[in-house]
PDB file of C-alpha atoms in Angstrom:
ATOM      1  CA  UNK A   1      14.742 -11.243  -7.475  1.00  0.00           C
ATOM      2  CA  UNK A   2      14.199  -9.497  -3.967  1.00  0.00           C
ATOM      3  CA  UNK A   3      16.498  -9.467  -1.516  1.00  0.00           C
ATOM      4  CA  UNK A   4      16.586 -11.410   1.355  1.00  0.00           C
ATOM      5  CA  UNK A   5      15.126  -8.451   3.678  1.00  0.00           C
ATOM      6  CA  UNK A   6      12.000  -8.296   1.521  1.00  0.00           C
ATOM      7  CA  UNK A   7      11.527 -12.096   1.578  1.00  0.00           C
ATOM      8  CA  UNK A   8      11.846 -11.897   4.984  1.00  0.00           C
ATOM      9  CA  UNK A   9       9.029  -9.209   5.874  1.00  0.00           C
ATOM     10  CA  UNK A  10       7.022 -10.693   3.146  1.00  0.00           C
ATOM     11  CA  UNK A  11       7.140 -14.065   4.815  1.00  0.00           C
ATOM     12  CA  UNK A  12       6.075 -12.552   8.468  1.00  0.00           C
ATOM     13  CA  UNK A  13       2.723 -11.287   6.415  1.00  0.00           C
ATOM     14  CA  UNK A  14      -0.524 -13.457   6.383  1.00  0.00           C
ATOM     15  CA  UNK A  15      -1.148 -15.096   3.156  1.00  0.00           C
ATOM     16  CA  UNK A  16      -4.281 -13.925   1.089  1.00  0.00           C
ATOM     17  CA  UNK A  17      -6.155 -16.792  -0.258  1.00  0.00           C
ATOM     18  CA  UNK A  18      -9.500 -15.299  -1.662  1.00  0.00           C
ATOM     19  CA  UNK A  19      -8.910 -14.477  -5.084  1.00  0.00           C
ATOM     20  CA  UNK A  20     -12.031 -12.232  -5.373  1.00  0.00           C
ATOM     21  CA  UNK A  21     -12.067  -8.765  -6.442  1.00  0.00           C
ATOM     22  CA  UNK A  22     -14.748  -5.841  -6.173  1.00  0.00           C
ATOM     23  CA  UNK A  23     -16.773  -7.555  -8.291  1.00  0.00           C
ATOM     24  CA  UNK A  24     -17.380 -10.345  -6.607  1.00  0.00           C
ATOM     25  CA  UNK A  25     -19.271  -8.748  -3.890  1.00  0.00           C
ATOM     26  CA  UNK A  26     -19.626 -11.590  -1.536  1.00  0.00           C
ATOM     27  CA  UNK A  27     -16.190 -12.771  -2.167  1.00  0.00           C
ATOM     28  CA  UNK A  28     -14.577  -9.131  -1.718  1.00  0.00           C
ATOM     29  CA  UNK A  29     -15.699  -8.755   1.761  1.00  0.00           C
ATOM     30  CA  UNK A  30     -13.690 -11.553   2.527  1.00  0.00           C
ATOM     31  CA  UNK A  31     -10.869 -10.464   0.560  1.00  0.00           C
ATOM     32  CA  UNK A  32     -10.894  -6.797   2.352  1.00  0.00           C
ATOM     33  CA  UNK A  33     -10.637  -8.444   5.535  1.00  0.00           C
ATOM     34  CA  UNK A  34      -7.546 -10.290   4.361  1.00  0.00           C
ATOM     35  CA  UNK A  35      -6.009  -7.196   2.772  1.00  0.00           C
ATOM     36  CA  UNK A  36      -6.669  -5.522   6.054  1.00  0.00           C
ATOM     37  CA  UNK A  37      -5.230  -7.907   8.085  1.00  0.00           C
ATOM     38  CA  UNK A  38      -1.906  -7.979   5.915  1.00  0.00           C
ATOM     39  CA  UNK A  39      -1.779  -4.212   6.051  1.00  0.00           C
ATOM     40  CA  UNK A  40      -1.852  -4.250   9.614  1.00  0.00           C
ATOM     41  CA  UNK A  41       0.477  -6.699   9.924  1.00  0.00           C
ATOM     42  CA  UNK A  42       2.602  -4.759   7.674  1.00  0.00           C
ATOM     43  CA  UNK A  43       2.772  -1.495   9.550  1.00  0.00           C
ATOM     44  CA  UNK A  44       2.676  -2.826  13.086  1.00  0.00           C
ATOM     45  CA  UNK A  45       6.214  -4.817  11.419  1.00  0.00           C
ATOM     46  CA  UNK A  46       7.231  -1.591  10.123  1.00  0.00           C
ATOM     47  CA  UNK A  47       6.838   0.179  13.176  1.00  0.00           C
ATOM     48  CA  UNK A  48       8.752  -2.333  15.253  1.00  0.00           C
ATOM     49  CA  UNK A  49      11.841  -1.995  13.187  1.00  0.00           C
ATOM     50  CA  UNK A  50      11.385   1.621  12.904  1.00  0.00           C
ATOM     51  CA  UNK A  51      10.796   1.765   9.447  1.00  0.00           C
ATOM     52  CA  UNK A  52       7.312   3.757   9.354  1.00  0.00           C
ATOM     53  CA  UNK A  53       6.827   5.845   6.000  1.00  0.00           C
ATOM     54  CA  UNK A  54       3.065   5.440   5.214  1.00  0.00           C
ATOM     55  CA  UNK A  55      -0.238   5.684   6.097  1.00  0.00           C
ATOM     56  CA  UNK A  56      -3.359   4.811   4.651  1.00  0.00           C
ATOM     57  CA  UNK A  57      -7.238   4.698   4.796  1.00  0.00           C
ATOM     58  CA  UNK A  58      -9.999   3.586   2.047  1.00  0.00           C
ATOM     59  CA  UNK A  59     -13.504   4.532   1.240  1.00  0.00           C
ATOM     60  CA  UNK A  60     -16.080   1.597   2.917  1.00  0.00           C
ATOM     61  CA  UNK A  61     -16.355  -0.194  -0.225  1.00  0.00           C
ATOM     62  CA  UNK A  62     -12.606  -1.018  -0.077  1.00  0.00           C
ATOM     63  CA  UNK A  63     -11.910   0.251  -3.995  1.00  0.00           C
ATOM     64  CA  UNK A  64     -10.391   3.867  -3.943  1.00  0.00           C
ATOM     65  CA  UNK A  65      -7.388   4.058  -1.217  1.00  0.00           C
ATOM     66  CA  UNK A  66      -5.851   7.505  -0.028  1.00  0.00           C
ATOM     67  CA  UNK A  67      -3.228   8.805   2.810  1.00  0.00           C
ATOM     68  CA  UNK A  68       0.472   9.907   2.992  1.00  0.00           C
ATOM     69  CA  UNK A  69       3.717   7.954   2.482  1.00  0.00           C
ATOM     70  CA  UNK A  70       7.048  10.137   3.609  1.00  0.00           C
ATOM     71  CA  UNK A  71      10.565   9.512   2.990  1.00  0.00           C
ATOM     72  CA  UNK A  72      13.139  11.293   5.251  1.00  0.00           C
ATOM     73  CA  UNK A  73      16.886  12.482   3.424  1.00  0.00           C
ATOM     74  CA  UNK A  74      19.276  14.220   5.387  1.00  0.00           C
ATOM     75  CA  UNK A  75      17.393  15.022   7.921  1.00  0.00           C
ATOM     76  CA  UNK A  76      14.569  16.449   6.396  1.00  0.00           C
ATOM     77  CA  UNK A  77      10.984  14.950   5.928  1.00  0.00           C
ATOM     78  CA  UNK A  78       9.314  15.237   2.748  1.00  0.00           C
ATOM     79  CA  UNK A  79       5.904  13.792   2.663  1.00  0.00           C
ATOM     80  CA  UNK A  80       3.316  13.295  -0.410  1.00  0.00           C
ATOM     81  CA  UNK A  81      -0.187  12.385  -0.745  1.00  0.00           C
ATOM     82  CA  UNK A  82      -0.850   9.108  -2.278  1.00  0.00           C
ATOM     83  CA  UNK A  83      -3.949   7.476  -3.862  1.00  0.00           C
ATOM     84  CA  UNK A  84      -4.648   4.593  -5.882  1.00  0.00           C
ATOM     85  CA  UNK A  85      -8.263   2.542  -7.109  1.00  0.00           C
ATOM     86  CA  UNK A  86      -8.236  -0.951  -6.627  1.00  0.00           C
ATOM     87  CA  UNK A  87      -9.153  -2.134 -10.427  1.00  0.00           C
ATOM     88  CA  UNK A  88     -12.450  -4.532 -11.062  1.00  0.00           C
ATOM     89  CA  UNK A  89      -9.875  -7.136 -12.285  1.00  0.00           C
ATOM     90  CA  UNK A  90      -8.086  -7.392  -8.894  1.00  0.00           C
ATOM     91  CA  UNK A  91      -6.249  -9.270  -7.675  1.00  0.00           C
ATOM     92  CA  UNK A  92      -5.342 -10.381 -11.462  1.00  0.00           C
ATOM     93  CA  UNK A  93      -4.527  -6.426 -12.000  1.00  0.00           C
ATOM     94  CA  UNK A  94      -2.266  -4.506 -10.084  1.00  0.00           C
ATOM     95  CA  UNK A  95      -3.557  -1.147  -8.689  1.00  0.00           C
ATOM     96  CA  UNK A  96      -1.674   1.850 -10.189  1.00  0.00           C
ATOM     97  CA  UNK A  97      -0.057   4.093  -7.551  1.00  0.00           C
ATOM     98  CA  UNK A  98      -0.353   7.663  -7.709  1.00  0.00           C
ATOM     99  CA  UNK A  99       1.706  10.841  -6.244  1.00  0.00           C
ATOM    100  CA  UNK A 100      -0.236  13.460  -8.079  1.00  0.00           C
ATOM    101  CA  UNK A 101       2.275  15.821  -6.438  1.00  0.00           C
ATOM    102  CA  UNK A 102       5.040  14.076  -8.392  1.00  0.00           C
ATOM    103  CA  UNK A 103       2.965  13.971 -11.819  1.00  0.00           C
ATOM    104  CA  UNK A 104       5.024  15.634 -14.332  1.00  0.00           C
ATOM    105  CA  UNK A 105       7.847  17.009 -12.212  1.00  0.00           C
ATOM    106  CA  UNK A 106      10.225  14.188 -13.955  1.00  0.00           C
ATOM    107  CA  UNK A 107      10.692  12.127 -16.964  1.00  0.00           C
ATOM    108  CA  UNK A 108      11.236   9.362 -14.520  1.00  0.00           C
ATOM    109  CA  UNK A 109       8.370   9.360 -12.592  1.00  0.00           C
ATOM    110  CA  UNK A 110       5.463   6.686 -13.191  1.00  0.00           C
ATOM    111  CA  UNK A 111       2.103   5.698 -12.089  1.00  0.00           C
TER     112      UNK A 111
END
């Protein structure tokens, strides 16, 4: 179960109504606009709460995403490259997020 803070954060985001994926060219453009709106709102909410922790951008088709994420621990900032591809069966299949710099460093690191 998600905690109350996560529920509030999700409740502040616009709903994604289009069920299209990259295979559906016409529907995908609408879904991608919804995804961008939700992502922009999430970033704005994080900045207001002083919880900014990532930057993302995508290719022109919106199928490959890349950027940076970071974590501050004991006044040290750890920054990592992040990347993922949107599967052709999206939104039925979740993307696998990868942090290439951490691959193989620990058994607990998952894609």
